[in-house]
Backbone as a printed PyTorch tensor [residue, N CA C, xyz], in Angstrom:
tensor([[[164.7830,  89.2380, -13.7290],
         [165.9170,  89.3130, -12.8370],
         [165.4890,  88.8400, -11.4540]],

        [[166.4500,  88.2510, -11.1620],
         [165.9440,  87.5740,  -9.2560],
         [167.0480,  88.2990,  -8.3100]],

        [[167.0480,  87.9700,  -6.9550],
         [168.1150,  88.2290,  -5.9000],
         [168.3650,  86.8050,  -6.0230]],

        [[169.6780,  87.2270,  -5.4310],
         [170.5340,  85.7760,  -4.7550],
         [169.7470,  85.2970,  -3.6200]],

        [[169.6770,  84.2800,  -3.6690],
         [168.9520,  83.3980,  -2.5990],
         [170.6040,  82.7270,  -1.9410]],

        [[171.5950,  82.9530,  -2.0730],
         [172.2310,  81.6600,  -2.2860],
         [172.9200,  81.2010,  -3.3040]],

        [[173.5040,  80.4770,  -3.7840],
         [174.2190,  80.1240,  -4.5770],
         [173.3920,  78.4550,  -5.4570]],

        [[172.7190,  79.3230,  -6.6520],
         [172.2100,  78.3060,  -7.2610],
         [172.8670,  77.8210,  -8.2580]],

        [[173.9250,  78.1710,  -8.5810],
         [174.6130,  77.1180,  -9.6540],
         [176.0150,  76.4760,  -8.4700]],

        [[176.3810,  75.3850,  -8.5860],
         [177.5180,  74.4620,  -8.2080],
         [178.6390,  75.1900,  -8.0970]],

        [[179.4520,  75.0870,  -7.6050],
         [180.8250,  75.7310,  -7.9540],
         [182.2850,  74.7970,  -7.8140]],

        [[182.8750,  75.1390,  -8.4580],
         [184.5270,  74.0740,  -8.2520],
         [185.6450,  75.2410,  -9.3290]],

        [[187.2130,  74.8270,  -8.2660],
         [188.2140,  76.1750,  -9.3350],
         [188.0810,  75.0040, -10.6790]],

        [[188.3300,  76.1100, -11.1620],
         [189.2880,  75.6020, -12.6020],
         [190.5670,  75.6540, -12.6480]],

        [[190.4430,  75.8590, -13.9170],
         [192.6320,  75.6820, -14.2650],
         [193.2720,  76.8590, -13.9480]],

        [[192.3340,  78.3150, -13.9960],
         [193.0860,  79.0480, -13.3750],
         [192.5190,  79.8180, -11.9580]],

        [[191.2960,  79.7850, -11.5640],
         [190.5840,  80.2170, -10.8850],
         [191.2230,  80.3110,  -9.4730]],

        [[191.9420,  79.3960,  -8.9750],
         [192.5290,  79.4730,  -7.4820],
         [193.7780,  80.1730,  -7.7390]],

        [[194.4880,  80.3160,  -8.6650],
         [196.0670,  80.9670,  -8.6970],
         [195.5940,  82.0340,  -8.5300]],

        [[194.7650,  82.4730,  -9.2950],
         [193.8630,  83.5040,  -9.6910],
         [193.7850,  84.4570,  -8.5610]],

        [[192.6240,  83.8010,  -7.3720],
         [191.9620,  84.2870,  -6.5800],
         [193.2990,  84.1480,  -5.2110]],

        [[193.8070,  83.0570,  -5.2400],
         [195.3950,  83.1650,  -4.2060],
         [195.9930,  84.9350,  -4.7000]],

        [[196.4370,  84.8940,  -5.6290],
         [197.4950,  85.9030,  -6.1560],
         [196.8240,  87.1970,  -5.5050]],

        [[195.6550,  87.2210,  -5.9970],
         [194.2410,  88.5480,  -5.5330],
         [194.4660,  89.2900,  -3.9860]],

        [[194.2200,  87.8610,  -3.3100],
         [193.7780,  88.0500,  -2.0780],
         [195.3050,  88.4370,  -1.5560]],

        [[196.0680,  87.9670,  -1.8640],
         [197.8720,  88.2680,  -1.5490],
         [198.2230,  89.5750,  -2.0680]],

        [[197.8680,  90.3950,  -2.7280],
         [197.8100,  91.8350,  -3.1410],
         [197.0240,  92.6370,  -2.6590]],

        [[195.7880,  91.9270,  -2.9520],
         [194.7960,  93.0490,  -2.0360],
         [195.5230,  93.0690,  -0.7080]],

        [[195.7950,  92.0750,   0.0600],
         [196.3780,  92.1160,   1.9870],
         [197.6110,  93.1110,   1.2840]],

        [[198.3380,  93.4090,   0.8440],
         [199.3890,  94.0470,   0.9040],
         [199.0900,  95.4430,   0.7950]],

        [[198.0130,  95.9180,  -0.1230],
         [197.6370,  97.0430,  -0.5950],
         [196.4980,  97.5330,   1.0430]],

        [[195.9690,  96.7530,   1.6880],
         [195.0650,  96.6690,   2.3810],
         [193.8560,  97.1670,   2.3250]],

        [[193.8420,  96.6380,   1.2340],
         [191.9310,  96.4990,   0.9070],
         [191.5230,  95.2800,   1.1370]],

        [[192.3980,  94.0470,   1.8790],
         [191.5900,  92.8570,   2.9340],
         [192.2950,  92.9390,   4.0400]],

        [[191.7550,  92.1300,   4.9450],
         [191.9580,  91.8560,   6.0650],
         [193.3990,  91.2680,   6.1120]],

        [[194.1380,  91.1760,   6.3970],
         [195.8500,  90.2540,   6.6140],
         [195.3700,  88.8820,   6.8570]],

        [[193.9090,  88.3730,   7.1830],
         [193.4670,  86.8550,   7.6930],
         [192.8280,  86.8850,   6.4560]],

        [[192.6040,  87.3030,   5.1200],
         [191.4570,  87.3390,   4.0050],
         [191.8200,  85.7370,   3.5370]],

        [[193.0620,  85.3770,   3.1580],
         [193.5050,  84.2660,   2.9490],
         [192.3050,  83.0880,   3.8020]],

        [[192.4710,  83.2580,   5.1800],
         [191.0220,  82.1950,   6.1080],
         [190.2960,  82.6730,   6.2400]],

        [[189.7450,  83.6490,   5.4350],
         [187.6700,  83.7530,   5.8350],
         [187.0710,  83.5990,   4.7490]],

        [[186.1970,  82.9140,   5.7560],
         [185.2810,  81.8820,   4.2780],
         [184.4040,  83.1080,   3.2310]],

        [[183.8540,  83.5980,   3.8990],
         [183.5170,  84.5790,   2.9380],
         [184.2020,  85.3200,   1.5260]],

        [[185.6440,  85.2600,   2.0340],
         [186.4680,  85.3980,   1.0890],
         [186.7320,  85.1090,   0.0630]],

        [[186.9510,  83.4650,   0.5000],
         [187.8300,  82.0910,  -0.4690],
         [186.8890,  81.8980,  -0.5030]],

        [[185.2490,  81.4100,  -0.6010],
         [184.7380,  80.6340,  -0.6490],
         [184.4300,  80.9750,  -2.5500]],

        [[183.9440,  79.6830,  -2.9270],
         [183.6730,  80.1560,  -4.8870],
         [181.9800,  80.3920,  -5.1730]],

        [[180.8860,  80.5490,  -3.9080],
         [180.1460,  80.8770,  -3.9180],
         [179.5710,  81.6280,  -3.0970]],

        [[179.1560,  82.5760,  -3.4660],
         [178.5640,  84.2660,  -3.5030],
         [177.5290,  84.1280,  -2.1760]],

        [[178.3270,  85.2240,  -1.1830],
         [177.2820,  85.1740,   0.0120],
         [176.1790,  85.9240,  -0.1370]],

        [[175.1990,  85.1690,   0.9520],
         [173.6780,  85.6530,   0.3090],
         [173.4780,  87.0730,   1.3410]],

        [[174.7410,  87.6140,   2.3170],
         [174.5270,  89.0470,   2.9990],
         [174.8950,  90.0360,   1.9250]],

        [[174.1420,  90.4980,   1.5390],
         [173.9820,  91.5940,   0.2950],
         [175.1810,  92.9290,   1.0880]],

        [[175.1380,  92.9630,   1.5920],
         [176.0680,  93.9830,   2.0920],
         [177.8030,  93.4510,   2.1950]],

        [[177.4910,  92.0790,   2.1170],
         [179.2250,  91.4500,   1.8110],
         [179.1540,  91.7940,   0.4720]],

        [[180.5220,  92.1900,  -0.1710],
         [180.7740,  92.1670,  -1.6470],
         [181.3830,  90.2130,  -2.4510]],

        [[180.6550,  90.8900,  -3.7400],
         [181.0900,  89.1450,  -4.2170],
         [182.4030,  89.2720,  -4.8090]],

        [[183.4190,  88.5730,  -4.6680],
         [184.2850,  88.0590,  -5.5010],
         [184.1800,  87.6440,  -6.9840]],

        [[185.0680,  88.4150,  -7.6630],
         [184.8980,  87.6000,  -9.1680],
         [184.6980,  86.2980,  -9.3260]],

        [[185.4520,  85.6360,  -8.6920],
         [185.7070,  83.9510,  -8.7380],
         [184.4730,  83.3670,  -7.7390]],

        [[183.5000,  84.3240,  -7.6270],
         [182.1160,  83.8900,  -7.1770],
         [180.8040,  84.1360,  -8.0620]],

        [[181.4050,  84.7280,  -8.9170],
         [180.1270,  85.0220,  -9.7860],
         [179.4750,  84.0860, -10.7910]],

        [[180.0900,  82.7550, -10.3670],
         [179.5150,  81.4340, -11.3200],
         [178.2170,  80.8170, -10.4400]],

        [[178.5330,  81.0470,  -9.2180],
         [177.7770,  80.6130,  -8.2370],
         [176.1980,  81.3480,  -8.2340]],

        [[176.4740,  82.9830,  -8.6340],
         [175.1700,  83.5220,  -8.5650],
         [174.8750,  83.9780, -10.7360]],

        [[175.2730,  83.4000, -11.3350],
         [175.0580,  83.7940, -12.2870],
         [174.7030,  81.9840, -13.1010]],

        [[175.6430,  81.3530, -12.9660],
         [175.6120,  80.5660, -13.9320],
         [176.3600,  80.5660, -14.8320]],

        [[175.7570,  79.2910, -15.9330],
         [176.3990,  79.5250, -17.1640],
         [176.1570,  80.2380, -18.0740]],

        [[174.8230,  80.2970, -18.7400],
         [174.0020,  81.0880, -19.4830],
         [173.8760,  82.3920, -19.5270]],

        [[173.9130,  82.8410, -18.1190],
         [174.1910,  84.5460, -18.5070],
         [175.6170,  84.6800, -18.5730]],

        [[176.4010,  84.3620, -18.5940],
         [177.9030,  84.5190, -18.7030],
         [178.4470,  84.8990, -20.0590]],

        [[177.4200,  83.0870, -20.3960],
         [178.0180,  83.2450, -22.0750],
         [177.1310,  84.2900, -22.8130]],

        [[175.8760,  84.7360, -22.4740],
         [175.1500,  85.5380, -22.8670],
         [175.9140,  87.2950, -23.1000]],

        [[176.4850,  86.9660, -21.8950],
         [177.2280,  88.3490, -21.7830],
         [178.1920,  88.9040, -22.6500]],

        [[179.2870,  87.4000, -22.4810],
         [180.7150,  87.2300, -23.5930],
         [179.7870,  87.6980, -24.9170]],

        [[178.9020,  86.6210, -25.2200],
         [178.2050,  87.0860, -26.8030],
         [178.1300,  88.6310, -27.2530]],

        [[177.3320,  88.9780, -26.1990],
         [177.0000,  90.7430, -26.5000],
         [178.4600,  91.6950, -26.4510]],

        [[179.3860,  91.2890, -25.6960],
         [180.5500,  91.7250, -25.5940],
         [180.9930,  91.6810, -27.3030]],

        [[181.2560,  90.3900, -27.6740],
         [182.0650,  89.7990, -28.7800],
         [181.4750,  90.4990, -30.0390]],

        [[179.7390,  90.8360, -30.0160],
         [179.0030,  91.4140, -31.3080],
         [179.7960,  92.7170, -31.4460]],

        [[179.4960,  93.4800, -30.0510],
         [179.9420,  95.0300, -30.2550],
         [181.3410,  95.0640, -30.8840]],

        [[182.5510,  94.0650, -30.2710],
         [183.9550,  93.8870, -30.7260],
         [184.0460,  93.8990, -32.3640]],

        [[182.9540,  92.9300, -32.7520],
         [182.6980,  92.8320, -34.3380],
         [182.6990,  94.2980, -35.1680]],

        [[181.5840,  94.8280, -34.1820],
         [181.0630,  96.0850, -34.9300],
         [181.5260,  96.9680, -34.6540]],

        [[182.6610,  97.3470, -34.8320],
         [183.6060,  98.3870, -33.5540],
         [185.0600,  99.1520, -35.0870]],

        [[185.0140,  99.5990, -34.7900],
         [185.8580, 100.3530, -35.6770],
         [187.0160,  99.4780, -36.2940]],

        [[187.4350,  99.4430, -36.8520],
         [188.4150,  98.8960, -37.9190],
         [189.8310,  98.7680, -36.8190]],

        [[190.4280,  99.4360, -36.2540],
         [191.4940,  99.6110, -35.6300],
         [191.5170,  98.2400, -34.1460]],

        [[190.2390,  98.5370, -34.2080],
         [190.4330,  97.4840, -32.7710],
         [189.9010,  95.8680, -33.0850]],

        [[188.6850,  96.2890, -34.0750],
         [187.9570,  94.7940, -34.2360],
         [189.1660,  93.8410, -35.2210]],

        [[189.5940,  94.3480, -35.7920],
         [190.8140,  93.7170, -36.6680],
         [191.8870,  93.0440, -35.6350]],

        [[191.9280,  93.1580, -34.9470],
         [192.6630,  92.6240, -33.9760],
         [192.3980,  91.4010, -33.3840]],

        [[191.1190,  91.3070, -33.1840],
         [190.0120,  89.9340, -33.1250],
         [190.0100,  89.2360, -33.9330]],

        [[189.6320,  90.0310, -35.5710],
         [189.1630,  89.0770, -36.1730],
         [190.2100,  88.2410, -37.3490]],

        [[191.6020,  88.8310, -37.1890],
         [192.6630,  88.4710, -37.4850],
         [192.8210,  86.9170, -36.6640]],

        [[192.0490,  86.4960, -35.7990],
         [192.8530,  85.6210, -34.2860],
         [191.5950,  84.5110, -34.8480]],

        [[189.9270,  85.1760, -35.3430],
         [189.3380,  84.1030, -35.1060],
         [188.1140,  84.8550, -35.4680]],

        [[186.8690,  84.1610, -35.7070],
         [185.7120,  84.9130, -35.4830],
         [185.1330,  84.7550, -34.5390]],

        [[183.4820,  85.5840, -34.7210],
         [183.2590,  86.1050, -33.4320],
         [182.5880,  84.5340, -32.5980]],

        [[182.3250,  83.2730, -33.5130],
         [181.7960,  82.1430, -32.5980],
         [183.4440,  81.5240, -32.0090]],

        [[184.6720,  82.0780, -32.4420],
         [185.7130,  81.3540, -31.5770],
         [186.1280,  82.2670, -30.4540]],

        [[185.8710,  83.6050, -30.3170],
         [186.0560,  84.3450, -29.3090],
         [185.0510,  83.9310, -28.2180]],

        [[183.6130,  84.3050, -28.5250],
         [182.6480,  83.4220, -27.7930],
         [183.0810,  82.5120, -26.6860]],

        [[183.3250,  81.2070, -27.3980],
         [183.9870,  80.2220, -27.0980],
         [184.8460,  80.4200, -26.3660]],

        [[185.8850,  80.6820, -26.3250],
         [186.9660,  81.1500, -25.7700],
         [187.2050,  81.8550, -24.6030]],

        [[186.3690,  82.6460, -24.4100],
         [186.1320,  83.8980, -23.4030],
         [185.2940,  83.4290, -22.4440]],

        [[184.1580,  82.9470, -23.1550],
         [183.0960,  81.8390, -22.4360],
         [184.0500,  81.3890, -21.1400]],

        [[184.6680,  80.0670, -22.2100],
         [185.4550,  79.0040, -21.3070],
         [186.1830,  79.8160, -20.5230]],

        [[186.9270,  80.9220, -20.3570],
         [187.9170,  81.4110, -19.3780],
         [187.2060,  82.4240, -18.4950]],

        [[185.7110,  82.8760, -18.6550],
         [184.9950,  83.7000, -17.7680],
         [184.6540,  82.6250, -16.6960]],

        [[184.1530,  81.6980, -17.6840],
         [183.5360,  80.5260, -16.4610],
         [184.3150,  80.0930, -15.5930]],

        [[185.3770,  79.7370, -15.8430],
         [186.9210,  78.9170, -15.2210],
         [187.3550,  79.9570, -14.0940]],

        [[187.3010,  81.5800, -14.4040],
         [187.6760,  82.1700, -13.4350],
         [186.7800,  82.4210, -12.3340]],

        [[185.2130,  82.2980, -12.9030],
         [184.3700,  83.0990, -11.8140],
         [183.7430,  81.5250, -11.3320]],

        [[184.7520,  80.5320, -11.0910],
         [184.2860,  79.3060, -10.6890],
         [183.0690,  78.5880, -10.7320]],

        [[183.5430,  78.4680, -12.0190],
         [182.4570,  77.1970, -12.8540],
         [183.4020,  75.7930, -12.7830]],

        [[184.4960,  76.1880, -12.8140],
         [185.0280,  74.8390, -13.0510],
         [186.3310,  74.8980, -14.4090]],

        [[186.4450,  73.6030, -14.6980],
         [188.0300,  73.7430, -15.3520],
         [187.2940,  73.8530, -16.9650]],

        [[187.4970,  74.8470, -17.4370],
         [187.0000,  74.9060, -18.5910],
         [188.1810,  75.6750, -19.3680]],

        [[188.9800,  76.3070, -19.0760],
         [189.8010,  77.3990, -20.0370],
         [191.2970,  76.8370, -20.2550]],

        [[191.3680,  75.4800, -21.0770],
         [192.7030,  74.5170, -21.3140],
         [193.8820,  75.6190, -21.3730]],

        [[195.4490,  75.1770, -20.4200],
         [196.2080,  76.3140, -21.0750],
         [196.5170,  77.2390, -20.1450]],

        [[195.3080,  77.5960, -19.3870],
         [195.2890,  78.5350, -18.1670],
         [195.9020,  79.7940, -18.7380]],

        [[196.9530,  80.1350, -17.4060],
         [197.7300,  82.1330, -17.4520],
         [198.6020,  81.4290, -19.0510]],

        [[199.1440,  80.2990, -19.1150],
         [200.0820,  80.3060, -20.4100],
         [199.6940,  80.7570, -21.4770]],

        [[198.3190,  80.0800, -21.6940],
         [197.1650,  80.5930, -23.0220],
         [196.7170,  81.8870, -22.7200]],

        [[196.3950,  82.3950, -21.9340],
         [195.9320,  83.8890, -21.6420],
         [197.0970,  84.9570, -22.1910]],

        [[198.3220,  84.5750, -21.2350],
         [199.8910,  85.9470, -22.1520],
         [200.3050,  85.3470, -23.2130]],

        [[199.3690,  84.1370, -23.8740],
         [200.1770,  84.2550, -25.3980],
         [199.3120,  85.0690, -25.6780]],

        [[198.1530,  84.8290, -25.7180],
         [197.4410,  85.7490, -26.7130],
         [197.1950,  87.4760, -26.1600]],

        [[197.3330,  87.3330, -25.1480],
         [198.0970,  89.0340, -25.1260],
         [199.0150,  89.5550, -25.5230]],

        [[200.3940,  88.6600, -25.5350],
         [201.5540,  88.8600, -25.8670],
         [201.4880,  88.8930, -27.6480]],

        [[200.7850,  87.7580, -28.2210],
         [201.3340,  87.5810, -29.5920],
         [200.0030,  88.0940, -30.4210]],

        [[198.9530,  88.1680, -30.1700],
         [197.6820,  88.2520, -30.5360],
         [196.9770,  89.6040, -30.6790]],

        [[197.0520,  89.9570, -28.7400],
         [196.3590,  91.0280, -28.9550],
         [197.5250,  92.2110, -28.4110]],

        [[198.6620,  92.1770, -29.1140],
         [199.5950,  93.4780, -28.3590],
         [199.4140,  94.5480, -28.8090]],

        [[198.4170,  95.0990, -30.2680],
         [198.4100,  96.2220, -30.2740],
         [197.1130,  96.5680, -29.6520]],

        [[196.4710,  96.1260, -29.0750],
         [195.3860,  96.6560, -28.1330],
         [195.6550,  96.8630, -26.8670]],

        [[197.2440,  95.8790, -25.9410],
         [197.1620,  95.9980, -24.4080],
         [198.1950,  97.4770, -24.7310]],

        [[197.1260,  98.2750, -24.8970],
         [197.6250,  99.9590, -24.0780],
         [196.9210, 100.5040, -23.6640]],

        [[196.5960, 101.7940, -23.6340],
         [195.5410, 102.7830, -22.7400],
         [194.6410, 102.9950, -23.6100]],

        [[194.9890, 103.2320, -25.0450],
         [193.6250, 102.9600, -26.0790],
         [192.8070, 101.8070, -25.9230]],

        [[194.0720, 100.7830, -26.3430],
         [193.0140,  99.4370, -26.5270],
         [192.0370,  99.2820, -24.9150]],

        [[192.7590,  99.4970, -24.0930],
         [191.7240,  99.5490, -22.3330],
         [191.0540, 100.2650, -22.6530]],

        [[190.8430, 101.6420, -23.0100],
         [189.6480, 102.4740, -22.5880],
         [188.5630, 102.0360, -23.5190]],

        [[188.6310, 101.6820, -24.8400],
         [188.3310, 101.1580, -25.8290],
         [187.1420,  99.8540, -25.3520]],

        [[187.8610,  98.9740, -25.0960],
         [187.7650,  97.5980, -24.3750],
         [186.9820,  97.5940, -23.0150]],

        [[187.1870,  98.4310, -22.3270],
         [186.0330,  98.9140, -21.3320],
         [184.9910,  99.4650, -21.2160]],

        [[185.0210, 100.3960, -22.2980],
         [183.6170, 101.2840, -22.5970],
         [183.0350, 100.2970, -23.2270]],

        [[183.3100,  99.4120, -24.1830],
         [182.3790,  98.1170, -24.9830],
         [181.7250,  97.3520, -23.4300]],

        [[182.6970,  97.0940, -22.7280],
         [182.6380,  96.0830, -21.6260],
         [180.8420,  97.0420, -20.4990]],

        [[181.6820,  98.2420, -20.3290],
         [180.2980,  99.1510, -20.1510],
         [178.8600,  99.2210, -20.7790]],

        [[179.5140,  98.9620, -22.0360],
         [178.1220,  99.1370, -23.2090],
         [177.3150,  98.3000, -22.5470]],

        [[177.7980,  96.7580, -22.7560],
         [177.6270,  95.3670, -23.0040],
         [176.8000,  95.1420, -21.4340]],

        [[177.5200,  95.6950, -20.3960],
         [176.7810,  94.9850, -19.1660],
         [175.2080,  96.0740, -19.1770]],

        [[175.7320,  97.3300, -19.5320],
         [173.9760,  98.0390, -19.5880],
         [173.1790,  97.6800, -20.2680]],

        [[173.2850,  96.8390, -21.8250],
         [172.2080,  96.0270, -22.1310],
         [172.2670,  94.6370, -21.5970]],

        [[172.7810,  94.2310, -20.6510],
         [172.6840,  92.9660, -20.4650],
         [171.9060,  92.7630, -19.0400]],

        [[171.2160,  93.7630, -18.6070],
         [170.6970,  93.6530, -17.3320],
         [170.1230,  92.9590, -17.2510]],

        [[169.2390,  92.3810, -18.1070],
         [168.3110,  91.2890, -18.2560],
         [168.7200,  90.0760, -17.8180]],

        [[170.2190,  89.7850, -18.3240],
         [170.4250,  88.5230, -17.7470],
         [171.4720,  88.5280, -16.6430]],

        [[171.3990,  89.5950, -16.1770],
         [172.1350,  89.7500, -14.4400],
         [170.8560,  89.3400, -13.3370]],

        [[171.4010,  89.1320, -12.3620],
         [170.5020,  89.1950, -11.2500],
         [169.9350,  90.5050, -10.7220]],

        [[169.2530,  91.3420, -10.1920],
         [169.0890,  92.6170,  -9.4370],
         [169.7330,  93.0940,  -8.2400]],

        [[170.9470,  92.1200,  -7.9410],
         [171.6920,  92.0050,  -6.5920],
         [172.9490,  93.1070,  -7.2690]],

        [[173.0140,  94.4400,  -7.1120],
         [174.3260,  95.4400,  -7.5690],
         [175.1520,  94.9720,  -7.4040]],

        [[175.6720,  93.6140,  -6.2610],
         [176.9900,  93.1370,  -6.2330],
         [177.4760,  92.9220,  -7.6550]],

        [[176.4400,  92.2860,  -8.2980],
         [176.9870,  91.2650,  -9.6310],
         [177.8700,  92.4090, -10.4800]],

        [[177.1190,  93.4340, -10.8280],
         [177.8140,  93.9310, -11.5710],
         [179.1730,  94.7790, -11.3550]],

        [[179.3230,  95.0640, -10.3920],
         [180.1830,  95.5230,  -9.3740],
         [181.1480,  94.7960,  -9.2650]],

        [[181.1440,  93.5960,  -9.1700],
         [182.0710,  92.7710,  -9.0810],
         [182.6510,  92.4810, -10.9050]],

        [[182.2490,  92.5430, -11.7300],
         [182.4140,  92.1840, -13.1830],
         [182.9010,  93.5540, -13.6820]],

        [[182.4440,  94.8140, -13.2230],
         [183.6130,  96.2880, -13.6730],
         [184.5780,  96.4860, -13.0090]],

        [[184.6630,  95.9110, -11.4190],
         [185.5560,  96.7430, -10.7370],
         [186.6470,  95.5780, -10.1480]],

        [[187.0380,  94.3940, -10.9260],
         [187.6570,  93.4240, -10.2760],
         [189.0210,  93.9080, -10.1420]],

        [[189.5550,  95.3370, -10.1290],
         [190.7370,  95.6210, -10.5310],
         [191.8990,  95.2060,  -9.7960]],

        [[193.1850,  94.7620, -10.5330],
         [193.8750,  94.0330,  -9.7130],
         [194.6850,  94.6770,  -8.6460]],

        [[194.5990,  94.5400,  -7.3270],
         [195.6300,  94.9680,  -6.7170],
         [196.8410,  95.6410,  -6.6800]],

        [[197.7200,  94.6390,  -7.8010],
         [198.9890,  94.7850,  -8.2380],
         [199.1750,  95.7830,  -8.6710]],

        [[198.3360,  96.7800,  -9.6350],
         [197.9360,  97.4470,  -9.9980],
         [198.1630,  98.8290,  -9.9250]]])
């Protein structure tokens, strides 16, 4: 594990990454957990992760201090436990696809949001179909608590391929939306 030096992987939005992070920052100012100027400070908007450890990172910055490789590393360990997970929830997955098209899938739309770039074809349209038509018996308070404690599991063995900077993970449990 390293600290952020900086932002060693590239960054650019994707297909959904700026609606994304616009919509965010326009809720958070309302709720006022940003500044009413969050919209113009670079620290904010910017898609790579400031190196003052005491600023918090943005989701849609975590391509910048992570990469690609631990991302998809992550989705993977996520997607195994989903496999191996009780009948009620993993059926829900594996009805849609197996676990190398979820991978895939999740991959491309982790990266796209935490600004890697345009990888997740389809954007919010492809995202509420498959909430809407795919996964609707999971979006409730089961399928969340369910879906989070895996998400919990998954980042405590995955320390290895986080950085040692607490932002990272912090930012990947607690992106909760505003709107909210």
């Amino acid at each position: 594990m390293t600290k952020i030096n900086g932002s060693n992987h590239p960054t650019r939005h994707g297909y959904m990454s700026e609606k994304i992070q616009g919509d965010y920052i326009t809720a958070a100012i309302a709720k006022n957990l940003l500044p009413a100027d969050a919209h113009r400070m670079s620290h904010i908007i910017s898609l790579t992760a400031p190196r003052d450890e005491s600023t918090p990172i943005q989701f849609w910055q975590l391509y910048s201090a992570l990469g690609q490789d631990p991302i998809v590393t992550i989705v993977q360990n996520f997607y195994e436990r989903v496999f191996a997970d009780e009948d009620w929830f993993r059926s829900v997955f594996a009805r849609v696809g197996g676990i190398g098209h979820h991978i895939n899938t999740q991959a491309s739309m982790w990266i796209d949001v935490m600004g890697g770039g345009p990888y997740y074809h389809g954007a919010e349209f492809r995202l509420s179909f498959h909430h809407t038509h795919n996964a609707i018996q999971l979006m409730n308070e089961k399928g969340a608590k369910r879906w989070s404690q895996l998400m919990r599991d998954t980042l405590d063995a995955s320390s290895t391929v986080m950085t040692d900077d607490p932002r990272i993970r912090t930012s990947i449990v607690t992106p909760k939306h505003p709107s909210r």
